[in-house]
Every structure is written in C-alpha cells, then in structure tokens.
mmCIF file of C-alpha atoms in Angstrom:
data_model
loop_
_atom_site.group_PDB
_atom_site.id
_atom_site.type_symbol
_atom_site.label_atom_id
_atom_site.label_comp_id
_atom_site.label_asym_id
_atom_site.label_seq_id
_atom_site.Cartn_x
_atom_site.Cartn_y
_atom_site.Cartn_z
ATOM 1 C CA MET A 1 13.719 39.995 49.068
ATOM 2 C CA SER A 2 11.387 37.292 48.897
ATOM 3 C CA THR A 3 11.473 33.672 47.529
ATOM 4 C CA VAL A 4 8.658 32.594 45.345
ATOM 5 C CA ASN A 5 8.366 29.388 45.600
ATOM 6 C CA SER A 6 4.669 28.441 44.269
ATOM 7 C CA THR A 7 3.235 29.570 41.309
ATOM 8 C CA THR A 8 -0.159 28.774 42.652
ATOM 9 C CA SER A 9 -0.293 30.894 45.862
ATOM 10 C CA THR A 10 1.896 33.643 43.596
ATOM 11 C CA THR A 11 -1.059 33.833 41.259
ATOM 12 C CA ALA A 12 -3.397 34.085 44.343
ATOM 13 C CA ALA A 13 -1.630 36.305 46.316
ATOM 14 C CA ASP A 14 -1.547 38.583 43.302
ATOM 15 C CA VAL A 15 -4.711 38.844 42.153
ATOM 16 C CA LEU A 16 -5.956 39.310 45.624
ATOM 17 C CA ALA A 17 -3.292 42.428 46.181
ATOM 18 C CA GLY A 18 -4.366 43.350 42.149
ATOM 19 C CA LEU A 19 -7.988 43.675 43.152
ATOM 20 C CA GLN A 20 -7.222 45.502 46.477
ATOM 21 C CA LYS A 21 -5.089 48.358 44.795
ATOM 22 C CA SER A 22 -7.807 48.708 42.339
ATOM 23 C CA SER A 23 -10.484 49.034 44.904
ATOM 24 C CA LYS A 24 -8.360 51.886 46.451
ATOM 25 C CA ALA A 25 -7.457 53.459 43.432
ATOM 26 C CA THR A 26 -11.243 53.967 42.977
ATOM 27 C CA SER A 27 -12.062 54.968 46.191
ATOM 28 C CA LYS A 28 -9.820 57.670 46.042
ATOM 29 C CA THR A 29 -11.025 58.697 42.837
ATOM 30 C CA ASP A 30 -14.886 58.554 44.138
ATOM 31 C CA ASP A 31 -13.792 60.749 47.369
ATOM 32 C CA ALA A 32 -11.751 63.586 45.666
ATOM 33 C CA GLN A 33 -15.064 63.639 42.858
ATOM 34 C CA THR A 34 -17.375 64.101 46.182
ATOM 35 C CA ARG A 35 -15.362 66.459 47.827
ATOM 36 C CA PHE A 36 -14.917 68.852 44.935
ATOM 37 C CA LEU A 37 -18.827 68.624 44.055
ATOM 38 C CA LYS A 38 -19.401 69.268 47.807
ATOM 39 C CA LEU A 39 -17.150 72.342 47.977
ATOM 40 C CA LEU A 40 -19.051 73.248 44.476
ATOM 41 C CA THR A 41 -22.361 72.788 46.030
ATOM 42 C CA GLU A 42 -21.533 75.133 49.537
ATOM 43 C CA GLN A 43 -19.862 77.848 47.008
ATOM 44 C CA LEU A 44 -23.609 77.999 44.876
ATOM 45 C CA LYS A 45 -25.294 78.100 48.713
ATOM 46 C CA ASN A 46 -23.351 81.208 49.925
ATOM 47 C CA GLN A 47 -22.887 83.184 46.981
ATOM 48 C CA ASP A 48 -23.833 86.912 46.839
ATOM 49 C CA PRO A 49 -27.311 86.896 45.707
ATOM 50 C CA LEU A 50 -26.321 90.764 44.076
ATOM 51 C CA ASN A 51 -23.137 88.839 42.437
ATOM 52 C CA PRO A 52 -24.154 84.967 41.726
ATOM 53 C CA THR A 53 -21.120 82.954 40.216
ATOM 54 C CA ASP A 54 -21.675 83.485 36.083
ATOM 55 C CA ASN A 55 -21.774 80.850 33.874
ATOM 56 C CA ALA A 56 -18.371 81.176 32.476
ATOM 57 C CA GLN A 57 -16.839 80.249 36.447
ATOM 58 C CA MET A 58 -19.228 77.608 36.787
ATOM 59 C CA THR A 59 -18.804 75.786 33.423
ATOM 60 C CA SER A 60 -14.586 76.786 34.101
ATOM 61 C CA GLN A 61 -14.999 74.555 37.915
ATOM 62 C CA LEU A 62 -17.353 71.610 36.357
ATOM 63 C CA ALA A 63 -14.111 71.394 33.285
ATOM 64 C CA GLN A 64 -12.108 71.332 36.552
ATOM 65 C CA ILE A 65 -13.872 68.217 38.033
ATOM 66 C CA SER A 66 -13.963 66.800 34.995
ATOM 67 C CA THR A 67 -10.280 67.102 34.521
ATOM 68 C CA VAL A 68 -9.373 66.047 37.922
ATOM 69 C CA ASN A 69 -11.960 62.841 37.695
ATOM 70 C CA GLY A 70 -10.322 61.789 34.351
ATOM 71 C CA ILE A 71 -6.461 61.688 36.157
ATOM 72 C CA ASP A 72 -7.305 60.554 38.952
ATOM 73 C CA LYS A 73 -9.146 57.350 36.750
ATOM 74 C CA LEU A 74 -6.193 57.286 34.392
ATOM 75 C CA ASN A 75 -3.668 56.796 37.052
ATOM 76 C CA ALA A 76 -6.224 53.938 39.077
ATOM 77 C CA THR A 77 -5.648 52.538 35.028
ATOM 78 C CA LEU A 78 -1.876 52.494 34.988
ATOM 79 C CA THR A 79 -1.551 51.356 38.207
ATOM 80 C CA SER A 80 -3.917 48.083 37.802
ATOM 81 C CA LEU A 81 -1.949 47.666 34.173
ATOM 82 C CA LEU A 82 1.067 47.697 36.167
ATOM 83 C CA ASP A 83 0.306 45.924 38.877
ATOM 84 C CA GLN A 84 -1.022 42.930 36.445
ATOM 85 C CA SER A 85 1.986 43.461 34.470
ATOM 86 C CA GLN A 86 4.008 42.549 37.608
ATOM 87 C CA SER A 87 1.686 39.634 38.316
ATOM 88 C CA SER A 88 1.851 38.058 34.735
ATOM 89 C CA ASP A 89 6.063 38.585 35.181
ATOM 90 C CA ALA A 90 6.237 36.421 38.532
ATOM 91 C CA LEU A 91 4.146 33.172 36.879
ATOM 92 C CA GLN A 92 6.261 33.587 33.428
ATOM 93 C CA ALA A 93 9.394 33.348 36.575
ATOM 94 C CA ALA A 94 7.844 31.235 38.411
ATOM 95 C CA ALA A 95 7.553 28.550 35.683
ATOM 96 C CA LEU A 96 11.393 28.593 34.950
ATOM 97 C CA VAL A 97 12.451 27.344 38.172
ATOM 98 C CA GLY A 98 14.749 24.483 37.521
ATOM 99 C CA LYS A 99 15.155 25.432 34.111
ATOM 100 C CA GLY A 100 18.510 25.985 32.099
ATOM 101 C CA VAL A 101 18.810 29.106 30.418
ATOM 102 C CA MET A 102 21.216 31.525 28.270
ATOM 103 C CA VAL A 103 22.034 34.974 29.812
ATOM 104 C CA SER A 104 24.489 37.734 28.779
ATOM 105 C CA GLY A 105 28.643 36.047 30.571
ATOM 106 C CA ASN A 106 31.557 34.836 29.617
ATOM 107 C CA THR A 107 31.729 31.612 31.561
ATOM 108 C CA LEU A 108 31.793 28.115 30.549
ATOM 109 C CA ALA A 109 31.321 25.455 33.125
ATOM 110 C CA LEU A 110 33.093 21.980 31.677
ATOM 111 C CA SER A 111 32.047 18.883 33.542
ATOM 112 C CA SER A 112 32.631 15.292 32.156
ATOM 113 C CA SER A 113 34.297 16.476 29.371
ATOM 114 C CA LYS A 114 31.299 18.552 28.366
ATOM 115 C CA ALA A 115 30.141 22.043 27.859
ATOM 116 C CA TYR A 116 27.607 24.245 26.363
ATOM 117 C CA GLY A 117 26.928 28.093 25.575
ATOM 118 C CA GLY A 118 26.125 30.128 23.442
ATOM 119 C CA PHE A 119 26.108 33.948 21.771
ATOM 120 C CA GLU A 120 24.019 36.171 20.162
ATOM 121 C CA VAL A 121 24.453 37.965 16.987
ATOM 122 C CA ALA A 122 22.642 41.577 15.717
ATOM 123 C CA SER A 123 23.184 40.296 12.047
ATOM 124 C CA ALA A 124 23.951 37.550 9.721
ATOM 125 C CA ALA A 125 27.637 36.409 9.830
ATOM 126 C CA ASP A 126 30.407 34.996 7.703
ATOM 127 C CA LYS A 127 32.888 33.345 10.003
ATOM 128 C CA VAL A 128 32.128 32.714 13.922
ATOM 129 C CA THR A 129 35.113 31.660 16.423
ATOM 130 C CA VAL A 130 34.792 30.650 19.588
ATOM 131 C CA THR A 131 37.918 31.042 22.190
ATOM 132 C CA ILE A 132 38.337 29.574 25.246
ATOM 133 C CA LYS A 133 40.919 29.930 27.871
ATOM 134 C CA ASP A 134 41.282 28.599 31.318
ATOM 135 C CA ALA A 135 41.677 30.458 34.999
ATOM 136 C CA ASN A 136 44.878 31.533 34.291
ATOM 137 C CA GLY A 137 43.840 33.483 30.856
ATOM 138 C CA ILE A 138 45.697 31.174 28.226
ATOM 139 C CA GLU A 139 43.746 29.709 25.628
ATOM 140 C CA VAL A 140 43.056 26.121 25.499
ATOM 141 C CA ARG A 141 40.547 25.405 22.447
ATOM 142 C CA LYS A 142 39.614 27.635 19.866
ATOM 143 C CA MET A 143 36.537 26.930 17.791
ATOM 144 C CA GLU A 144 35.794 28.095 14.127
ATOM 145 C CA LEU A 145 31.553 27.442 13.828
ATOM 146 C CA GLY A 146 31.513 29.035 10.190
ATOM 147 C CA ALA A 147 28.680 30.742 9.152
ATOM 148 C CA VAL A 148 25.037 32.041 10.617
ATOM 149 C CA ASP A 149 22.388 32.963 8.258
ATOM 150 C CA GLU A 150 20.805 35.272 9.939
ATOM 151 C CA ALA A 151 20.296 37.391 13.655
ATOM 152 C CA GLY A 152 19.856 35.304 16.730
ATOM 153 C CA VAL A 153 20.891 33.434 19.639
ATOM 154 C CA TYR A 154 22.984 30.569 18.937
ATOM 155 C CA ASN A 155 24.261 27.297 21.079
ATOM 156 C CA PHE A 156 27.702 25.464 20.788
ATOM 157 C CA ALA A 157 29.074 22.271 22.135
ATOM 158 C CA TRP A 158 32.438 22.070 23.224
ATOM 159 C CA ASP A 159 33.746 18.334 23.978
ATOM 160 C CA GLY A 160 37.001 19.177 26.565
ATOM 161 C CA LYS A 161 39.391 18.663 24.029
ATOM 162 C CA THR A 162 42.013 20.961 23.889
ATOM 163 C CA ASN A 163 43.836 22.542 20.950
ATOM 164 C CA ASN A 164 46.606 19.598 21.125
ATOM 165 C CA GLY A 165 43.863 17.537 21.732
ATOM 166 C CA ALA A 166 44.402 16.698 24.959
ATOM 167 C CA VAL A 167 41.568 16.262 27.487
ATOM 168 C CA ALA A 168 41.207 19.229 30.060
ATOM 169 C CA ALA A 169 40.426 18.906 33.530
ATOM 170 C CA ASP A 170 36.550 19.778 34.292
ATOM 171 C CA GLY A 171 36.267 23.199 35.770
ATOM 172 C CA LYS A 172 35.606 26.491 35.146
ATOM 173 C CA TYR A 173 36.486 28.396 32.081
ATOM 174 C CA THR A 174 36.003 31.528 30.109
ATOM 175 C CA VAL A 175 34.636 32.185 27.006
ATOM 176 C CA SER A 176 34.759 34.809 23.982
ATOM 177 C CA VAL A 177 33.171 35.308 20.703
ATOM 178 C CA SER A 178 34.130 36.894 17.372
ATOM 179 C CA ALA A 179 32.263 37.215 14.423
ATOM 180 C CA THR A 180 32.529 38.919 11.259
ATOM 181 C CA ARG A 181 30.619 39.591 7.633
ATOM 182 C CA GLY A 182 32.961 40.667 5.312
ATOM 183 C CA ASP A 183 35.817 43.393 6.619
ATOM 184 C CA THR A 184 32.875 44.259 9.128
ATOM 185 C CA ASP A 185 33.201 42.970 12.854
ATOM 186 C CA VAL A 186 28.922 42.145 14.155
ATOM 187 C CA LYS A 187 30.422 42.090 17.632
ATOM 188 C CA PRO A 188 28.715 38.994 18.988
ATOM 189 C CA THR A 189 27.668 38.740 22.485
ATOM 190 C CA ALA A 190 28.639 35.441 24.163
ATOM 191 C CA LEU A 191 25.781 33.604 26.088
ATOM 192 C CA THR A 192 26.399 31.306 29.624
ATOM 193 C CA LEU A 193 24.249 28.287 30.482
ATOM 194 C CA THR A 194 22.749 28.660 34.077
ATOM 195 C CA THR A 195 19.977 27.353 35.716
ATOM 196 C CA VAL A 196 16.957 29.455 37.552
ATOM 197 C CA ASN A 197 16.821 28.460 40.952
ATOM 198 C CA SER A 198 14.052 30.741 42.415
ATOM 199 C CA VAL A 199 12.280 33.944 41.753
ATOM 200 C CA LEU A 200 12.533 36.951 43.872
ATOM 201 C CA ARG A 201 10.312 39.484 44.076
ATOM 202 C CA SER A 202 11.531 43.666 45.387
ATOM 203 C CA SER A 203 9.288 45.432 47.458
ATOM 204 C CA THR A 204 7.971 46.992 44.520
ATOM 205 C CA GLY A 205 6.615 44.383 42.746
ATOM 206 C CA SER A 206 9.571 43.483 40.433
ATOM 207 C CA VAL A 207 10.738 40.408 39.735
ATOM 208 C CA SER A 208 14.419 38.858 39.483
ATOM 209 C CA LEU A 209 15.352 35.519 39.025
ATOM 210 C CA ASP A 210 18.645 34.108 41.464
ATOM 211 C CA VAL A 211 20.703 32.294 38.597
ATOM 212 C CA GLY A 212 23.583 30.922 41.760
ATOM 213 C CA SER A 213 26.370 31.962 42.500
ATOM 214 C CA GLY A 214 24.811 35.493 43.953
ATOM 215 C CA GLY A 215 23.793 36.281 40.280
ATOM 216 C CA THR A 216 20.317 37.360 39.655
ATOM 217 C CA VAL A 217 18.893 38.399 36.155
ATOM 218 C CA ALA A 218 15.771 40.111 34.949
ATOM 219 C CA LEU A 219 12.906 38.055 32.634
ATOM 220 C CA SER A 220 14.046 40.431 29.765
ATOM 221 C CA ASP A 221 17.821 39.457 30.380
ATOM 222 C CA ILE A 222 16.798 35.517 29.216
ATOM 223 C CA LYS A 223 17.996 35.136 25.875
ATOM 224 C CA GLN A 224 16.701 31.262 25.439
ATOM 225 C CA ILE A 225 15.312 28.874 27.508
ATOM 226 C CA LEU A 226 16.476 25.243 27.471
#
C-alpha cells in the first residue's frame, strides 16, 4: 500500500489514470467491432454463389455484433464509473487526514482527566448507560446518560472521576454501552474517537484510512467527523 500525502497530486494522478483506462477500454471495443466486421465481410466475399448467406443468417450475425459492441461499451462505462468512484473516495479520504473521527470500537483514552467517546443506536432509547473499565476489567465509572429521542450517533464526555469520586489515572480504558426502550434492548454500538493519520490505496484502487496503532478503516466505517 502507498500513502496519499497530497490532495492535489491524488487528483491529477486519478484523473490521468481514469482517462487512460477509459481510452484503453474504448480502443478494445473498437478493435472487437472492427474484427467482427472484417470477418463478416470476408465471409460474404467467399460465400458459395449457388448457396449465398440468407437474410435470417445475416440478421443473426449483425445482431451478434450489436450485442458484442453493447457489452463492450457497458463494460467500459462500468469501469469508468468505478474509477471515478475510487477517485472521489480518495479525495474525501485525503480531506480527513489529521481530523478526529468516530469509528466502531471500545477503547477510551483518558488524558488530563478528559476522555471522549460515542455510541450509535438504531432507534430511540429510554435509558443509555456507559460503563468504563480499566485494563484489568474492573469497573471504574458508570454513567447514566438518560434518553435519546431518535436513531443516530451520540457523544459523551468523561471527566476522569471514578464512581467514588477519585481521579482516575490517565491511560487507556475500555467502554461498553447499553440502551433500552421499555423492556427491549436496542443494542447500541460503542464508538471510539481516533485520528486519521494517512490514506492508503491498495493495488486495486480501494481506499482505507490509517487511524493509528496499525488499525485501518474504510470510509464507510466512519460514523462521525469531529
């Protein structure tokens, strides 16, 4: 994988690559059509005068070339659309470098007695509870966040205080979120705040984001940009 460092260079490279691929696809389509017509012409030149090609067979062969040509053009169009989509993804991803994002995860980093996390729910909930544990799995703090009115992504802040009012040590903690609506568990997803360090592109053109500690996520994995 290679790292994208510049939005401008990414744009130029992607546009040039897209044009080149589109040109090659068009050339292949034209070549296929030319070969087909050439073969058909030779067949007509060398047909038996006493048994010429009938109209039905000629119509069938012309339909074949139309089908082949249509498939080639469709493939070229789909390839061009895919290239444009990948270029757009690369540009969007490059704009996120250095920004904080919320992605699925259960880690919570406490620094200077401040930590920020989030959660996503698929529906409204009457009660949301966040439980924070230390590296040994011991509960440090439980926070009742109340109700949320609709589905979506929500944030919370931890002031570093434990359940007994003491100040927790800076470091990494884990967080879990529970939410209910009446007697129903709405199964929220815990989100972790992280920073986009760089953009990675695979040999096939797919885009992913380096969010530190060896972790990578796709653009679709980002739940919120801060």
